[in-house]
Coordinates of C-alpha atoms and ligand atoms in Angstrom, one line a residue:
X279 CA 7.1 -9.2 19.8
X280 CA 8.7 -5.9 19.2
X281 CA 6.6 -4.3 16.3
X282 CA 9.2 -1.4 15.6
X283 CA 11.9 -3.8 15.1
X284 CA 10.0 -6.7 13.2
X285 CA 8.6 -3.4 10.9
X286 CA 12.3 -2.1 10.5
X287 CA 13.8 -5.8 9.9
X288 CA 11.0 -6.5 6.8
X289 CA 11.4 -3.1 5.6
X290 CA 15.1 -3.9 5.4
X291 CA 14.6 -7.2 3.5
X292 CA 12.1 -5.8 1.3
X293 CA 14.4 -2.5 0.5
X294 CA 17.5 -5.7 -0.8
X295 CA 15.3 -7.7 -2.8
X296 CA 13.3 -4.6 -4.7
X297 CA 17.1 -3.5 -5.3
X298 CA 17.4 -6.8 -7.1
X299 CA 14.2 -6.6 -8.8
X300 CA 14.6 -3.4 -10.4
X301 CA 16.5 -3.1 -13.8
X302 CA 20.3 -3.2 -12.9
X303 CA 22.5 -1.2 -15.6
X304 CA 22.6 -1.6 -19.0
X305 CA 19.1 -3.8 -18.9
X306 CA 16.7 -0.9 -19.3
X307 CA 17.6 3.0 -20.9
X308 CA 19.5 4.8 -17.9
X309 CA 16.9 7.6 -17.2
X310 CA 14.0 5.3 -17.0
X311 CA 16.3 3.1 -14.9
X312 CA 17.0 5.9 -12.2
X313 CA 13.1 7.4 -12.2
X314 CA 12.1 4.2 -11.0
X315 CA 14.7 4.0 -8.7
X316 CA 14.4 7.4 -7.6
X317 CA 10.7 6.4 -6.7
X318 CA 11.0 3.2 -5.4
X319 CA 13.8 4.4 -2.9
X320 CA 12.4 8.0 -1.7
X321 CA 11.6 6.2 2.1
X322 CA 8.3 4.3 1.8
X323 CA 7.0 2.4 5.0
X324 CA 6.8 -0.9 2.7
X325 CA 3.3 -1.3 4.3
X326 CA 1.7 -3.6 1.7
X327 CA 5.0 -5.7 1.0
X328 CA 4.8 -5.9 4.7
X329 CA 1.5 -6.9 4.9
X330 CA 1.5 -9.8 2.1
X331 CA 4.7 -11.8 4.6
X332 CA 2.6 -11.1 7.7
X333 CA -0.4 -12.8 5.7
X334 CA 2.0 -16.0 4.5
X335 CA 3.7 -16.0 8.4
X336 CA -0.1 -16.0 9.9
X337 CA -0.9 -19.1 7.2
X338 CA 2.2 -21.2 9.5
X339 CA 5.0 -20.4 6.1
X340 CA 7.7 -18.5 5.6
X341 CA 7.9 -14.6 4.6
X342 CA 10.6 -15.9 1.8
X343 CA 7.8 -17.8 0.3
X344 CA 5.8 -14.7 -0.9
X345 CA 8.9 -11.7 -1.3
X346 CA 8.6 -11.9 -5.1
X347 CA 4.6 -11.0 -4.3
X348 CA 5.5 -8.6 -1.7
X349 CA 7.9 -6.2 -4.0
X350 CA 5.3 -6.7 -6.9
X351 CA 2.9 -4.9 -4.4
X352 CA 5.8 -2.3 -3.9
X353 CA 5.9 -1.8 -7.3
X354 CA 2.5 -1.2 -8.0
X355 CA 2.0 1.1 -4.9
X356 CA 4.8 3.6 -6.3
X357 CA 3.6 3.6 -10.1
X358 CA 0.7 4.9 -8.0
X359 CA 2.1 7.5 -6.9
X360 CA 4.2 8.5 -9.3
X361 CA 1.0 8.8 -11.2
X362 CA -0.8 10.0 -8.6
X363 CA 1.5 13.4 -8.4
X364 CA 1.4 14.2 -12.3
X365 CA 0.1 17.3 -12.9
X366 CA -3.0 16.1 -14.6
X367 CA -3.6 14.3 -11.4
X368 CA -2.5 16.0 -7.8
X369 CA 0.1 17.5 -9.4
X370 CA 2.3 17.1 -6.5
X371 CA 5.6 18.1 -6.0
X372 CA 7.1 16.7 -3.1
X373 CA 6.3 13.1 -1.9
X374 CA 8.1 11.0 0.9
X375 CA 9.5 14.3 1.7
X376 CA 11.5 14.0 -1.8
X377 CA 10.7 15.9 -5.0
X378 CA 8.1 14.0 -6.9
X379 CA 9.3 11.8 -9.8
X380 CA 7.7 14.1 -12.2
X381 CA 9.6 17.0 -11.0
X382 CA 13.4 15.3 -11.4
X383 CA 12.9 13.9 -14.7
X384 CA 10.2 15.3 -16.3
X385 CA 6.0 14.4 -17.2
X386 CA 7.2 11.5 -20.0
X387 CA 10.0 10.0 -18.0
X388 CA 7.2 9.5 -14.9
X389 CA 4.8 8.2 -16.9
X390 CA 7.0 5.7 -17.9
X391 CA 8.7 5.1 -14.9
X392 CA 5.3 4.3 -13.7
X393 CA 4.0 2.2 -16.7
X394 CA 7.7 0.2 -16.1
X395 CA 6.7 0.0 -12.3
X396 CA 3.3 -1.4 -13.1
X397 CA 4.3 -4.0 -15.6
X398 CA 7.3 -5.0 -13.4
X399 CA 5.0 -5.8 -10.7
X400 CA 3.8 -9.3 -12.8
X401 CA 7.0 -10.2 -14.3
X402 CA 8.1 -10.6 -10.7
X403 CA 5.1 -12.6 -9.7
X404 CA 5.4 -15.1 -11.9
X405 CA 9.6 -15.1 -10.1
X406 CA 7.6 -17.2 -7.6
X407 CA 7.0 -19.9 -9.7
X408 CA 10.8 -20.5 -10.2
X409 CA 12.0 -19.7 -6.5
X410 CA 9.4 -21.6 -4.6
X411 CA 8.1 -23.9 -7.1
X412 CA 4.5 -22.4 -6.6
X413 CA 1.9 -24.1 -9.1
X414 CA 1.0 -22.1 -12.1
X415 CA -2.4 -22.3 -11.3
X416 CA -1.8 -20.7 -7.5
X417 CA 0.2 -17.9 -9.6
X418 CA -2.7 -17.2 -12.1
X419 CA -4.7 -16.4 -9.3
X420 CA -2.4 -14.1 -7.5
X421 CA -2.3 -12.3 -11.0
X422 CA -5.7 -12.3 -11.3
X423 CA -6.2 -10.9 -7.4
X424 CA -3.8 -8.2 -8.0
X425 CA -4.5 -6.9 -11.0
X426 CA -8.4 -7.0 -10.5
X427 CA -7.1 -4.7 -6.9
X428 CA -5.2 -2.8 -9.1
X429 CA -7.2 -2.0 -11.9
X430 CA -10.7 -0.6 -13.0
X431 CA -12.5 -2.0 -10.4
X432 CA -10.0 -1.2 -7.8
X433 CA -7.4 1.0 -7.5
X434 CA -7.7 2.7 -10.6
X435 CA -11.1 3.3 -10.5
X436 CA -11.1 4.6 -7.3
X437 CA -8.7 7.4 -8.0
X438 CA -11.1 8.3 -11.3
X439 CA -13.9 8.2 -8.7
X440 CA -11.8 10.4 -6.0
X441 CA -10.9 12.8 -9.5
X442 CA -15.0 13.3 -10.4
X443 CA -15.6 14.3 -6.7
X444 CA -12.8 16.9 -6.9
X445 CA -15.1 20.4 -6.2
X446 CA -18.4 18.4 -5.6
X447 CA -20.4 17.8 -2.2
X448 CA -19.0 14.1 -1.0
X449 CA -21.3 11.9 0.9
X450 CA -20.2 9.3 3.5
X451 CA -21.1 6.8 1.2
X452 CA -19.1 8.0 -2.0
X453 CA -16.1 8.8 0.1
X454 CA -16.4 5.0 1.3
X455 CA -16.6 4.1 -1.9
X456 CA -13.5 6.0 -3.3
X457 CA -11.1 4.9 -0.3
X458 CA -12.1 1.1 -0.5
X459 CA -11.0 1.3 -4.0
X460 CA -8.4 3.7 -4.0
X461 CA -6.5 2.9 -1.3
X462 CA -8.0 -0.4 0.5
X463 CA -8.0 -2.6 -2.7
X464 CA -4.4 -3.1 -2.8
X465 CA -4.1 -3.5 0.9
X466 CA -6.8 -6.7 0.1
X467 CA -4.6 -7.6 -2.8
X468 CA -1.4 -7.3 -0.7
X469 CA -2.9 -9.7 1.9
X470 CA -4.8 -12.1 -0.1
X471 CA -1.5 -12.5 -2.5
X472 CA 0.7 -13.6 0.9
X473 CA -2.3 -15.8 1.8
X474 CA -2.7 -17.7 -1.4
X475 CA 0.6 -18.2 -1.9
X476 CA 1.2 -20.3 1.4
X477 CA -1.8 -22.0 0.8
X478 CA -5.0 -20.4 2.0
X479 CA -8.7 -22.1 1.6
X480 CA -11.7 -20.4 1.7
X481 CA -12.3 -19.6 5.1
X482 CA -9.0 -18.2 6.0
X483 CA -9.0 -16.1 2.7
X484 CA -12.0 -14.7 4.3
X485 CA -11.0 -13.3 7.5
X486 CA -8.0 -12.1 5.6
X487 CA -10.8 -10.2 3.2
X488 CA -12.4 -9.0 6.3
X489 CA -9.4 -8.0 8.0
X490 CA -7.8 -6.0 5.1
X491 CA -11.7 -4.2 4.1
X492 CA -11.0 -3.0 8.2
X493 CA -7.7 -2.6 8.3
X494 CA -7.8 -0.3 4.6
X495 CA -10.5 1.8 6.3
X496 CA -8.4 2.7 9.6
X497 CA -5.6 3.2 7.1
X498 CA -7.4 5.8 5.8
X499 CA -9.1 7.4 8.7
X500 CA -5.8 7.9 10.4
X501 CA -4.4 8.9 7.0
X502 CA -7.0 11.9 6.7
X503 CA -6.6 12.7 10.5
X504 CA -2.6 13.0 9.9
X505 CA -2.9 15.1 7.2
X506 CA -4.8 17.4 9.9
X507 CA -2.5 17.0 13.2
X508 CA 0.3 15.9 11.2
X509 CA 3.8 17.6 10.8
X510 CA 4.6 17.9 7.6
X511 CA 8.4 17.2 8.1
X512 CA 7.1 13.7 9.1
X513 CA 4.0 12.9 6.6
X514 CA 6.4 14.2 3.7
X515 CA 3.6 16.4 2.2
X516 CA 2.6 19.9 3.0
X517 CA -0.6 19.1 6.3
X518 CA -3.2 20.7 5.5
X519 CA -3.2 19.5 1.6
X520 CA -6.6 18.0 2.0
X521 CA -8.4 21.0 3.6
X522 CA -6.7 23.6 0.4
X523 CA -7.9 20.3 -2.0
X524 CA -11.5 20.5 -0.8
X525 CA -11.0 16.7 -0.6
X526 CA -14.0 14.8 1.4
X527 CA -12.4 12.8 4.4
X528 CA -13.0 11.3 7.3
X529 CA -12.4 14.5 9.8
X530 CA -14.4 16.9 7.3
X531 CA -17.8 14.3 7.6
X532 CA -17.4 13.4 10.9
X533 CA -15.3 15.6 12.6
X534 CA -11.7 14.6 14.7
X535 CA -12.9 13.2 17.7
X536 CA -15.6 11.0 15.9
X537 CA -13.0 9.7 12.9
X538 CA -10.4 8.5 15.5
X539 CA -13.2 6.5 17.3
X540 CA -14.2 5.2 13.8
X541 CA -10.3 4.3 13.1
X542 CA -10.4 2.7 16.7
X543 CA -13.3 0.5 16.1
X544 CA -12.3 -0.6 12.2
X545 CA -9.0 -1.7 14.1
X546 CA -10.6 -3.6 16.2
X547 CA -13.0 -5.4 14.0
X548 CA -9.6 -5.7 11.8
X549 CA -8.7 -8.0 15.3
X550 CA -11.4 -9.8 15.4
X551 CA -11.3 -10.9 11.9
X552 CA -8.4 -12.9 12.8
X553 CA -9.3 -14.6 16.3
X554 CA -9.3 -18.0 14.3
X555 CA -5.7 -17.7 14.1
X556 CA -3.0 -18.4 16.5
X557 CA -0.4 -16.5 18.0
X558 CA 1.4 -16.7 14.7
X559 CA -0.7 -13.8 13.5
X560 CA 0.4 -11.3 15.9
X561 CA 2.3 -9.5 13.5
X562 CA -1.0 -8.8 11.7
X563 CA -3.2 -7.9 15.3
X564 CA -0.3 -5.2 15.9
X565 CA 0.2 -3.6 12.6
X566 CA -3.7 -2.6 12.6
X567 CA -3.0 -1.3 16.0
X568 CA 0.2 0.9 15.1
X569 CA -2.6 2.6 12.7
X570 CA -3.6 3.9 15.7
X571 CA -0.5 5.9 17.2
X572 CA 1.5 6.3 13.5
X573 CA 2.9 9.9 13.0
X574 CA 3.7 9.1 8.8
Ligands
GRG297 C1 -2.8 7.0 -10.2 C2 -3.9 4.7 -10.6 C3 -3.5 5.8 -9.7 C4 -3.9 5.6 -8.4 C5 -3.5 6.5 -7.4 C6 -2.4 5.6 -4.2 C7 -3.3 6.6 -5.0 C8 -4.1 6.1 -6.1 C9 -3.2 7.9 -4.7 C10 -2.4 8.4 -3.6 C11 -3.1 9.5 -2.9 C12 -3.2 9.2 -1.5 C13 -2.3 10.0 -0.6 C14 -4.0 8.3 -1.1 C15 -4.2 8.0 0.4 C16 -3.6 6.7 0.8 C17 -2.3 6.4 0.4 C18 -2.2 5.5 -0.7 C19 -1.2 6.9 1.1 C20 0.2 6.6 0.8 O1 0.4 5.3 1.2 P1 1.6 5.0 2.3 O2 1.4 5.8 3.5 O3 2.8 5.5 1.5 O4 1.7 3.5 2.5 P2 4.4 5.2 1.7 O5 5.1 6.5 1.3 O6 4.7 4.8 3.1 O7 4.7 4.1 0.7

């Protein structure tokens, strides 16, 4: 399997169907319309969308099956980051190498760009129901995953965590517990969505929970260490921004050497957690790896 291509060729699918999820003209005010747009389409990698048809494709069904699910995740990742680059957050202004939503169309428009984002994300879930005839049951539960990845005892509250840290002293264990939340919840969300949807039990839901809590680490590790050896032209952000932030990470506790052996190890425990599953879930093995060598 040629990961660049297969990782090009979802990206590509995914890019089309967010197109059609998104509010076409005259079904939503136009400047709202193009802030989400402008978001949505500023060149992300599409890694959790991504991630939930590689979980379905592991579980033996189609990516198809779960694309509703897959731009939901979208969705929610960028009213993240819109959110994310406000200035009462990061107060960003470039992101994907593009001026941040914020800075286009001003602080109200991006705050409800991102509210519109955010809701979006579970009008299209429940699409699954009509286009693959999924049970309502099965798409209760996907609610219920992503919005509890999503929300206060996920996403959300990691980024109020990462906020109250801003300025203090961050131990290992707090910065562990800001990135499982911030960033790794929606990767778990992302995954268990794709599995659920093509029929996961208990077990396999499992060693997808174990290989997203791995895989949402070495996200992360690599993510701190690119913000270090990183050119900015590539990561879309200024390098460096975590060092000027006094934000904990990985290289600051640990050092470079030390975090890439961390990221190497929490990729391959990511691996292991799928050994029960056949060569169908290859797609998954080689995305943790590409963690490894990604330069954005
Ligand atoms: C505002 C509720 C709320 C949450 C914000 C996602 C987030 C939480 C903050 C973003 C800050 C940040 C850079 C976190 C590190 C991990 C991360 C989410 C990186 C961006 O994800 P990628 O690399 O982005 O998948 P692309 O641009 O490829 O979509």
């Amino acid at each position: 399997m040629q990961l660049l291509t297969y990782l090009e060729e979802r990206k590509k699918l995914i890019d089309e169907e967010l197109d059609q999820y998104l509010p076409q003209h005259g079904h939503a005010p136009e400047r709202l319309r193009e802030a989400m747009r402008h978001s949505v389409f500023a060149g992300g990698k599409r890694l959790r969308p991504i991630l939930t048809m590689a979980a379905s494709e592991a579980m033996g069904k189609g990516k198809e099956l779960v694309l509703p699910a897959a731009c939901a995740l979208e969705f929610i990742h960028t009213y993240s980051l819109i959110h994310d680059d406000l200035p009462a957050m990061d107060d960003d202004d470039l992101r994907r190498g593009k001026p941040t939503c914020h800075k286009v169309y001003g602080e109200a428009t991006a705050i409800l760009a991102g509210d519109a984002l955010l809701t979006l994300a579970f009008e299209v879930i429940s699409n699954n129901r009509m286009i693959a005839h999924i049970s309502g049951d099965t798409i209760a539960e996907v609610v219920r995953i992503v919005a509890s990845g999503a929300g206060a005892a996920g996403m959300v509250g990691g980024q109020i965590a990462d906020l109250e840290a801003e300025g203090q002293p961050v131990d290992a264990e707090t910065m562990l517990y800001i990135h499982s939340r911030k960033t790794g919840a929606l990767f778990q969300a992302a995954l268990g969505a794709g599995a659920l949807l093509a029929g996961a039990d208990e077990s396999a839901l499992s060693a997808f929970k174990r290989y997203g809590d791995q895989f949402g680490l070495a996200f992360q590790i690599t993510d701190d260490i690119l913000d270090v050896e990183g050119d900015t032209e590539l990561i879309g952000k200024p390098a460096g921004s975590d060092e000027k932030n006094a934000k904990a990470t990985y290289p600051s506790i640990y050092g470079l050497e030390q975090s890439y052996r961390m990221a190497e190890e929490s990729v391959a425990q990511a691996v292991d957690a799928l050994r029960v599953f056949p060569e169908r879930a290859e797609p998954l093995r080689q995305i943790a790896r590409y963690l490894l060598t990604r330069s954005f």
